[in-house]
PDB file of C-alpha atoms and ligand atoms in Angstrom:
ATOM      1  CA  MET A 243      27.146  27.570  21.196  1.00 69.00           C
ATOM      2  CA  SER A 244      29.355  27.694  24.363  1.00 82.00           C
ATOM      3  CA  GLU A 245      31.841  24.918  25.017  1.00 85.00           C
ATOM      4  CA  ARG A 246      29.616  23.654  27.856  1.00 85.00           C
ATOM      5  CA  ASP A 247      26.529  23.542  25.603  1.00 88.00           C
ATOM      6  CA  SER A 248      28.531  21.819  22.955  1.00 89.00           C
ATOM      7  CA  GLU A 249      29.668  19.140  25.420  1.00 91.00           C
ATOM      8  CA  LYS A 250      26.083  18.667  26.624  1.00 90.00           C
ATOM      9  CA  HIS A 251      24.890  18.334  23.031  1.00 90.00           C
ATOM     10  CA  LYS A 252      27.574  15.748  22.305  1.00 91.00           C
ATOM     11  CA  ALA A 253      26.671  13.694  25.389  1.00 91.00           C
ATOM     12  CA  ARG A 254      22.955  13.816  24.452  1.00 91.00           C
ATOM     13  CA  GLN A 255      23.668  12.666  20.901  1.00 90.00           C
ATOM     14  CA  GLN A 256      25.876   9.861  22.174  1.00 92.00           C
ATOM     15  CA  ARG A 257      23.096   8.618  24.527  1.00 90.00           C
ATOM     16  CA  LEU A 258      20.616   8.789  21.642  1.00 91.00           C
ATOM     17  CA  LYS A 259      22.951   6.883  19.347  1.00 90.00           C
ATOM     18  CA  ALA A 260      23.476   4.161  22.012  1.00 90.00           C
ATOM     19  CA  ALA A 261      19.678   3.796  22.380  1.00 88.00           C
ATOM     20  CA  VAL A 262      19.133   3.591  18.623  1.00 88.00           C
ATOM     21  CA  ASP A 263      22.024   1.127  18.184  1.00 88.00           C
ATOM     22  CA  ALA A 264      20.555  -1.108  20.965  1.00 88.00           C
ATOM     23  CA  LYS A 265      17.164  -1.108  19.217  1.00 84.00           C
ATOM     24  CA  VAL A 266      18.688  -1.894  15.850  1.00 85.00           C
ATOM     25  CA  ALA A 267      20.654  -4.770  17.381  1.00 85.00           C
ATOM     26  CA  GLU A 268      17.432  -6.103  18.954  1.00 84.00           C
ATOM     27  CA  ALA A 269      15.546  -6.167  15.619  1.00 82.00           C
ATOM     28  CA  ARG A 270      16.799  -9.476  14.281  1.00 81.00           C
ATOM     29  CA  THR A 271      13.656 -11.035  12.815  1.00 82.00           C
ATOM     30  CA  GLU A 272      13.453 -11.152   9.040  1.00 88.00           C
ATOM     31  CA  ARG A 273      10.097 -12.035   7.501  1.00 94.00           C
ATOM     32  CA  GLY A 274       7.459 -10.728   5.151  1.00 97.00           C
ATOM     33  CA  ILE A 275       5.444  -7.855   6.560  1.00 98.00           C
ATOM     34  CA  VAL A 276       2.022  -6.389   5.938  1.00 98.00           C
ATOM     35  CA  LEU A 277       2.189  -2.653   5.305  1.00 98.00           C
ATOM     36  CA  VAL A 278      -0.980  -0.569   5.304  1.00 98.00           C
ATOM     37  CA  LEU A 279      -0.917   2.939   3.823  1.00 98.00           C
ATOM     38  CA  THR A 280      -4.172   4.687   4.710  1.00 98.00           C
ATOM     39  CA  GLY A 281      -5.629   8.102   5.599  1.00 98.00           C
ATOM     40  CA  ASN A 282      -7.178  10.915   3.596  1.00 97.00           C
ATOM     41  CA  GLY A 283      -3.972  12.627   2.461  1.00 97.00           C
ATOM     42  CA  LYS A 284      -2.255  12.258  -0.926  1.00 97.00           C
ATOM     43  CA  GLY A 285       0.565   9.759  -1.251  1.00 97.00           C
ATOM     44  CA  LYS A 286      -0.794   6.271  -0.439  1.00 98.00           C
ATOM     45  CA  SER A 287      -0.601   4.762  -3.918  1.00 97.00           C
ATOM     46  CA  THR A 288       2.628   6.548  -4.778  1.00 98.00           C
ATOM     47  CA  ALA A 289       4.215   5.173  -1.617  1.00 98.00           C
ATOM     48  CA  GLY A 290       2.898   1.698  -2.506  1.00 98.00           C
ATOM     49  CA  PHE A 291       4.376   1.889  -5.989  1.00 98.00           C
ATOM     50  CA  GLY A 292       7.590   3.348  -4.590  1.00 98.00           C
ATOM     51  CA  THR A 293       7.909   0.216  -2.459  1.00 98.00           C
ATOM     52  CA  VAL A 294       7.366  -1.978  -5.552  1.00 98.00           C
ATOM     53  CA  LEU A 295      10.054  -0.006  -7.423  1.00 98.00           C
ATOM     54  CA  ARG A 296      12.419  -0.415  -4.467  1.00 98.00           C
ATOM     55  CA  ALA A 297      11.811  -4.171  -4.421  1.00 98.00           C
ATOM     56  CA  VAL A 298      12.166  -4.572  -8.173  1.00 98.00           C
ATOM     57  CA  GLY A 299      15.420  -2.613  -7.941  1.00 98.00           C
ATOM     58  CA  HIS A 300      16.762  -5.349  -5.683  1.00 98.00           C
ATOM     59  CA  GLY A 301      15.659  -8.092  -8.037  1.00 98.00           C
ATOM     60  CA  LEU A 302      12.540  -9.116  -6.073  1.00 98.00           C
ATOM     61  CA  HIS A 303       9.484 -10.441  -7.866  1.00 98.00           C
ATOM     62  CA  CYS A 304       6.392  -8.296  -7.401  1.00 98.00           C
ATOM     63  CA  ALA A 305       2.749  -8.358  -8.444  1.00 98.00           C
ATOM     64  CA  VAL A 306       0.268  -5.480  -8.429  1.00 98.00           C
ATOM     65  CA  ALA A 307      -3.516  -5.485  -8.165  1.00 97.00           C
ATOM     66  CA  GLN A 308      -5.477  -2.277  -8.670  1.00 95.00           C
ATOM     67  CA  PHE A 309      -8.972  -2.373  -7.295  1.00 93.00           C
ATOM     68  CA  ILE A 310     -10.609   0.760  -8.617  1.00 80.00           C
ATOM     69  CA  LYS A 311      -8.620   2.152 -11.497  1.00 61.00           C
ATOM     70  CA  GLY A 312     -10.301   0.221 -14.320  1.00 67.00           C
ATOM     71  CA  GLU A 313      -9.289   1.605 -17.684  1.00 70.00           C
ATOM     72  CA  TRP A 314      -7.536   4.656 -16.233  1.00 76.00           C
ATOM     73  CA  PRO A 315      -4.019   5.379 -17.322  1.00 86.00           C
ATOM     74  CA  CYS A 316      -1.282   4.743 -14.733  1.00 91.00           C
ATOM     75  CA  GLY A 317       2.297   5.928 -15.162  1.00 95.00           C
ATOM     76  CA  GLU A 318       3.695   3.346 -12.757  1.00 96.00           C
ATOM     77  CA  ARG A 319       2.034   0.559 -14.688  1.00 95.00           C
ATOM     78  CA  ASN A 320       3.640   1.760 -17.923  1.00 95.00           C
ATOM     79  CA  VAL A 321       7.060   1.367 -16.321  1.00 97.00           C
ATOM     80  CA  LEU A 322       6.562  -1.696 -14.127  1.00 97.00           C
ATOM     81  CA  GLU A 323       4.917  -3.902 -16.775  1.00 97.00           C
ATOM     82  CA  ARG A 324       7.943  -3.339 -18.979  1.00 97.00           C
ATOM     83  CA  LEU A 325      10.027  -4.600 -16.084  1.00 97.00           C
ATOM     84  CA  GLY A 326       7.950  -7.781 -15.947  1.00 97.00           C
ATOM     85  CA  VAL A 327       5.647  -6.922 -13.011  1.00 98.00           C
ATOM     86  CA  PRO A 328       2.194  -8.431 -13.643  1.00 98.00           C
ATOM     87  CA  PHE A 329      -0.815  -6.170 -13.084  1.00 96.00           C
ATOM     88  CA  HIS A 330      -4.347  -7.329 -12.279  1.00 96.00           C
ATOM     89  CA  VAL A 331      -6.770  -4.474 -12.883  1.00 93.00           C
ATOM     90  CA  MET A 332     -10.518  -4.270 -12.323  1.00 88.00           C
ATOM     91  CA  LYS A 333     -12.188  -3.990 -15.692  1.00 76.00           C
ATOM     92  CA  THR A 334     -15.889  -4.533 -16.482  1.00 65.00           C
ATOM     93  CA  GLY A 335     -16.602  -0.781 -16.473  1.00 56.00           C
ATOM     94  CA  PHE A 336     -16.258  -0.292 -12.755  1.00 52.00           C
ATOM     95  CA  THR A 337     -16.902   3.305 -11.715  1.00 57.00           C
ATOM     96  CA  TRP A 338     -17.748   5.043  -8.493  1.00 58.00           C
ATOM     97  CA  ASP A 339     -21.281   5.898  -9.627  1.00 57.00           C
ATOM     98  CA  THR A 340     -22.109   2.450 -10.894  1.00 61.00           C
ATOM     99  CA  GLN A 341     -25.471   1.010  -9.969  1.00 69.00           C
ATOM    100  CA  ASP A 342     -24.345  -2.465 -10.933  1.00 79.00           C
ATOM    101  CA  ARG A 343     -23.474  -4.016  -7.592  1.00 83.00           C
ATOM    102  CA  GLU A 344     -23.398  -7.552  -8.888  1.00 85.00           C
ATOM    103  CA  GLY A 345     -21.187  -6.613 -11.822  1.00 84.00           C
ATOM    104  CA  ASP A 346     -18.796  -4.758  -9.477  1.00 86.00           C
ATOM    105  CA  THR A 347     -18.679  -7.719  -7.088  1.00 90.00           C
ATOM    106  CA  ARG A 348     -17.838 -10.050  -9.974  1.00 90.00           C
ATOM    107  CA  ALA A 349     -15.078  -7.691 -11.144  1.00 90.00           C
ATOM    108  CA  ALA A 350     -13.615  -7.470  -7.637  1.00 94.00           C
ATOM    109  CA  GLU A 351     -13.762 -11.238  -7.251  1.00 95.00           C
ATOM    110  CA  ALA A 352     -12.066 -11.777 -10.616  1.00 95.00           C
ATOM    111  CA  VAL A 353      -9.133  -9.633  -9.518  1.00 96.00           C
ATOM    112  CA  TRP A 354      -9.089 -11.300  -6.132  1.00 98.00           C
ATOM    113  CA  ALA A 355      -8.831 -14.717  -7.803  1.00 98.00           C
ATOM    114  CA  GLU A 356      -5.543 -13.546  -9.375  1.00 98.00           C
ATOM    115  CA  VAL A 357      -4.381 -12.015  -6.072  1.00 98.00           C
ATOM    116  CA  ALA A 358      -5.126 -15.273  -4.252  1.00 98.00           C
ATOM    117  CA  LYS A 359      -2.749 -17.075  -6.646  1.00 98.00           C
ATOM    118  CA  ASP A 360      -0.006 -14.493  -5.969  1.00 98.00           C
ATOM    119  CA  LEU A 361      -0.554 -14.761  -2.196  1.00 98.00           C
ATOM    120  CA  ALA A 362      -0.104 -18.525  -2.461  1.00 98.00           C
ATOM    121  CA  ASN A 363       2.950 -18.304  -4.727  1.00 98.00           C
ATOM    122  CA  PRO A 364       6.350 -18.453  -2.977  1.00 98.00           C
ATOM    123  CA  ALA A 365       8.007 -17.084  -6.133  1.00 98.00           C
ATOM    124  CA  ILE A 366       6.318 -13.722  -5.467  1.00 98.00           C
ATOM    125  CA  ASP A 367       8.162 -11.571  -2.924  1.00 98.00           C
ATOM    126  CA  LEU A 368       5.844  -8.591  -2.725  1.00 98.00           C
ATOM    127  CA  VAL A 369       2.172  -8.006  -3.575  1.00 98.00           C
ATOM    128  CA  LEU A 370       0.720  -4.491  -3.837  1.00 98.00           C
ATOM    129  CA  LEU A 371      -3.032  -4.344  -3.312  1.00 98.00           C
ATOM    130  CA  ASP A 372      -3.777  -0.766  -4.427  1.00 96.00           C
ATOM    131  CA  GLU A 373      -7.142   0.587  -3.230  1.00 95.00           C
ATOM    132  CA  LEU A 374      -8.082  -2.766  -1.665  1.00 97.00           C
ATOM    133  CA  THR A 375      -9.732  -1.045   1.301  1.00 97.00           C
ATOM    134  CA  TYR A 376     -12.782   0.046  -0.733  1.00 94.00           C
ATOM    135  CA  MET A 377     -13.559  -3.536  -1.724  1.00 95.00           C
ATOM    136  CA  LEU A 378     -14.076  -4.294   1.947  1.00 97.00           C
ATOM    137  CA  SER A 379     -15.980  -1.156   2.837  1.00 95.00           C
ATOM    138  CA  LEU A 380     -18.291  -1.710  -0.146  1.00 92.00           C
ATOM    139  CA  HIS A 381     -18.612  -5.414   0.727  1.00 94.00           C
ATOM    140  CA  TYR A 382     -17.448  -6.523  -2.703  1.00 93.00           C
ATOM    141  CA  LEU A 383     -14.942  -8.846  -1.019  1.00 97.00           C
ATOM    142  CA  GLU A 384     -15.297 -10.668   2.305  1.00 98.00           C
ATOM    143  CA  VAL A 385     -12.882  -9.565   4.970  1.00 98.00           C
ATOM    144  CA  ASP A 386     -12.472 -13.151   6.270  1.00 98.00           C
ATOM    145  CA  VAL A 387     -11.373 -14.328   2.842  1.00 98.00           C
ATOM    146  CA  VAL A 388      -8.879 -11.495   2.457  1.00 98.00           C
ATOM    147  CA  VAL A 389      -7.438 -11.850   5.991  1.00 98.00           C
ATOM    148  CA  GLU A 390      -7.066 -15.619   5.651  1.00 98.00           C
ATOM    149  CA  ALA A 391      -5.268 -15.436   2.316  1.00 98.00           C
ATOM    150  CA  ILE A 392      -2.822 -12.853   3.683  1.00 98.00           C
ATOM    151  CA  GLN A 393      -2.221 -14.885   6.869  1.00 98.00           C
ATOM    152  CA  LYS A 394      -1.496 -18.021   4.875  1.00 98.00           C
ATOM    153  CA  ARG A 395       0.908 -16.405   2.411  1.00 98.00           C
ATOM    154  CA  PRO A 396       4.540 -17.588   2.200  1.00 98.00           C
ATOM    155  CA  PRO A 397       6.445 -16.317   5.268  1.00 97.00           C
ATOM    156  CA  HIS A 398       8.885 -14.178   3.308  1.00 98.00           C
ATOM    157  CA  GLN A 399       6.251 -12.409   1.224  1.00 98.00           C
ATOM    158  CA  HIS A 400       5.433  -8.727   1.799  1.00 98.00           C
ATOM    159  CA  VAL A 401       1.976  -7.294   1.227  1.00 98.00           C
ATOM    160  CA  VAL A 402       1.275  -3.592   0.756  1.00 98.00           C
ATOM    161  CA  ILE A 403      -2.324  -2.394   1.047  1.00 98.00           C
ATOM    162  CA  THR A 404      -3.471   1.141   0.162  1.00 98.00           C
ATOM    163  CA  GLY A 405      -6.740   3.030   0.498  1.00 97.00           C
ATOM    164  CA  ARG A 406      -8.753   5.167   2.841  1.00 97.00           C
ATOM    165  CA  ASN A 407     -10.729   3.881   5.847  1.00 97.00           C
ATOM    166  CA  CYS A 408      -8.814   0.637   6.188  1.00 98.00           C
ATOM    167  CA  HIS A 409     -10.843  -2.170   7.780  1.00 98.00           C
ATOM    168  CA  ARG A 410      -9.993  -2.722  11.445  1.00 98.00           C
ATOM    169  CA  ARG A 411      -9.126  -6.365  10.789  1.00 98.00           C
ATOM    170  CA  LEU A 412      -6.479  -5.382   8.267  1.00 98.00           C
ATOM    171  CA  VAL A 413      -5.001  -2.809  10.632  1.00 98.00           C
ATOM    172  CA  GLU A 414      -4.817  -5.518  13.332  1.00 98.00           C
ATOM    173  CA  LEU A 415      -3.169  -7.926  10.919  1.00 98.00           C
ATOM    174  CA  ALA A 416      -0.635  -5.395   9.620  1.00 98.00           C
ATOM    175  CA  ASP A 417       2.881  -5.016  10.981  1.00 98.00           C
ATOM    176  CA  THR A 418       3.255  -1.433   9.846  1.00 98.00           C
ATOM    177  CA  VAL A 419       0.425   1.084   9.423  1.00 98.00           C
ATOM    178  CA  SER A 420       0.906   4.614   8.225  1.00 98.00           C
ATOM    179  CA  GLU A 421      -1.901   7.134   8.121  1.00 98.00           C
ATOM    180  CA  ILE A 422      -1.310   9.999   5.706  1.00 98.00           C
ATOM    181  CA  ALA A 423      -3.040  13.158   6.901  1.00 97.00           C
ATOM    182  CA  PRO A 424      -4.127  15.872   4.460  1.00 96.00           C
ATOM    183  CA  VAL A 425      -2.626  19.202   5.480  1.00 97.00           C
ATOM    184  CA  LYS A 426      -3.360  20.879   2.134  1.00 95.00           C
ATOM    185  CA  HIS A 427      -4.373  19.597  -1.275  1.00 93.00           C
ATOM    186  CA  ALA A 428      -4.039  21.443  -4.593  1.00 91.00           C
ATOM    187  CA  PHE A 429      -7.473  20.193  -5.685  1.00 90.00           C
ATOM    188  CA  ASP A 430      -9.067  22.376  -2.978  1.00 90.00           C
ATOM    189  CA  ALA A 431      -7.505  25.391  -4.695  1.00 90.00           C
ATOM    190  CA  GLY A 432      -9.154  24.424  -7.997  1.00 93.00           C
ATOM    191  CA  ILE A 433      -6.099  22.697  -9.508  1.00 92.00           C
ATOM    192  CA  LYS A 434      -7.086  19.596 -11.436  1.00 93.00           C
ATOM    193  CA  ALA A 435      -5.449  16.193 -11.168  1.00 91.00           C
ATOM    194  CA  GLN A 436      -2.496  16.123 -13.558  1.00 94.00           C
ATOM    195  CA  GLN A 437      -0.779  13.377 -15.525  1.00 95.00           C
ATOM    196  CA  GLY A 438       2.611  12.477 -14.098  1.00 95.00           C
ATOM    197  CA  LEU A 439       1.810  13.904 -10.683  1.00 95.00           C
ATOM    198  CA  ASP A 440      -1.542  12.379  -9.815  1.00 93.00           C
ATOM    199  CA  TRP A 441      -1.614   9.275 -12.010  1.00 93.00           C
TER     200      TRP A 441
HETATM  201  P1  LIG B  12      -1.604   9.166  -4.932  1.00 54.44           P
HETATM  202  O1  LIG B  12      -2.087   8.186  -5.984  1.00 54.44           O
HETATM  203  O2  LIG B  12      -1.333  10.501  -5.506  1.00 54.44           O
HETATM  204  O3  LIG B  12      -0.516   8.631  -4.076  1.00 54.44           O
HETATM  205  P2  LIG B  12      -3.526   8.510  -2.934  1.00 54.44           P
HETATM  206  O4  LIG B  12      -3.356   7.099  -3.344  1.00 54.44           O
HETATM  207  O5  LIG B  12      -3.069   8.854  -1.557  1.00 54.44           O
HETATM  208  O6  LIG B  12      -2.865   9.464  -3.960  1.00 54.44           O
HETATM  209  P3  LIG B  12      -6.360   8.280  -3.422  1.00 54.44           P
HETATM  210  O7  LIG B  12      -7.284   8.383  -2.249  1.00 54.44           O
HETATM  211  O8  LIG B  12      -6.124   6.931  -4.021  1.00 54.44           O
HETATM  212  O9  LIG B  12      -5.017   9.023  -3.029  1.00 54.44           O
HETATM  213  O10 LIG B  12      -6.890   9.283  -4.511  1.00 54.44           O
HETATM  214  C1  LIG B  12      -6.443   9.260  -5.827  1.00 54.44           C
HETATM  215  C2  LIG B  12      -6.415  10.633  -6.452  1.00 54.44           C
HETATM  216  O11 LIG B  12      -7.041  11.604  -5.643  1.00 54.44           O
HETATM  217  C3  LIG B  12      -5.035  11.168  -6.732  1.00 54.44           C
HETATM  218  O12 LIG B  12      -5.082  11.829  -7.969  1.00 54.44           O
HETATM  219  C4  LIG B  12      -4.776  12.124  -5.669  1.00 54.44           C
HETATM  220  O13 LIG B  12      -3.945  13.236  -6.042  1.00 54.44           O
HETATM  221  C5  LIG B  12      -6.156  12.627  -5.291  1.00 54.44           C
HETATM  222  N1  LIG B  12      -6.203  12.940  -3.840  1.00 54.44           N
HETATM  223  C6  LIG B  12      -5.588  12.295  -2.851  1.00 54.44           C
HETATM  224  N2  LIG B  12      -5.864  12.874  -1.665  1.00 54.44           N
HETATM  225  C7  LIG B  12      -6.683  13.903  -1.938  1.00 54.44           C
HETATM  226  C8  LIG B  12      -7.268  14.948  -1.142  1.00 54.44           C
HETATM  227  N3  LIG B  12      -7.118  14.995   0.203  1.00 54.44           N
HETATM  228  N4  LIG B  12      -8.072  15.876  -1.778  1.00 54.44           N
HETATM  229  C9  LIG B  12      -8.263  15.799  -3.101  1.00 54.44           C
HETATM  230  N5  LIG B  12      -7.675  14.886  -3.912  1.00 54.44           N
HETATM  231  C10 LIG B  12      -6.902  13.956  -3.343  1.00 54.44           C
HETATM  232 MG1  LIG B  13      -4.541   5.693  -4.155  1.00 54.44          MG
END
């Protein structure tokens, strides 16, 4: 790089730094946020659990609800329950190919009843609602009920929602929305889901 290019680069970086510093200085509000992790790519639930881990590492109190996993094993649960994070998991034999719509709705509502308590509890700093989006697209939970509970939560409380095809109302309500796009997935090359990497 010539001396002139190097000077130009330095000036550009300084301008960039000034702009970033100004934005950082402007961001003064501190409050609980709603984070939506959606899209068809891999990494939504792992990012949600990563956020819980981050929060627990700072001594925050978290709660987790899993809306489709049922009896499936979950590595994050094995760790986080030991650290005192309560889990609410859909039981009652929920599966994707179930024909029991009423049973599924009851199972979803039972988990939601626990979530509603967490969302009303100022002692909880962060609530992860893993795979919540499907409960709305399948109409197992009412979007109005979900939106209202999130809106009325304690002001400092964070809510993280994961799942594909997130309902428009939740996207509107959210402060941060990330859509993970699939570029490649090992499954498409015939590699099965593996313990420790996929669950
Ligand atoms: P993860 O739990 O690994 O963060 P996710 O929450 O983004 O994934 P889900 O839609 O909840 O993904 O799917 C759960 C399972 O499906 C995981 O085992 C994940 O590896 C797998 N999966 C995710 N995206 C894809 C994809 N595009 N094609 C095939 N399998 C996928
Ligand atoms: Mg997931």
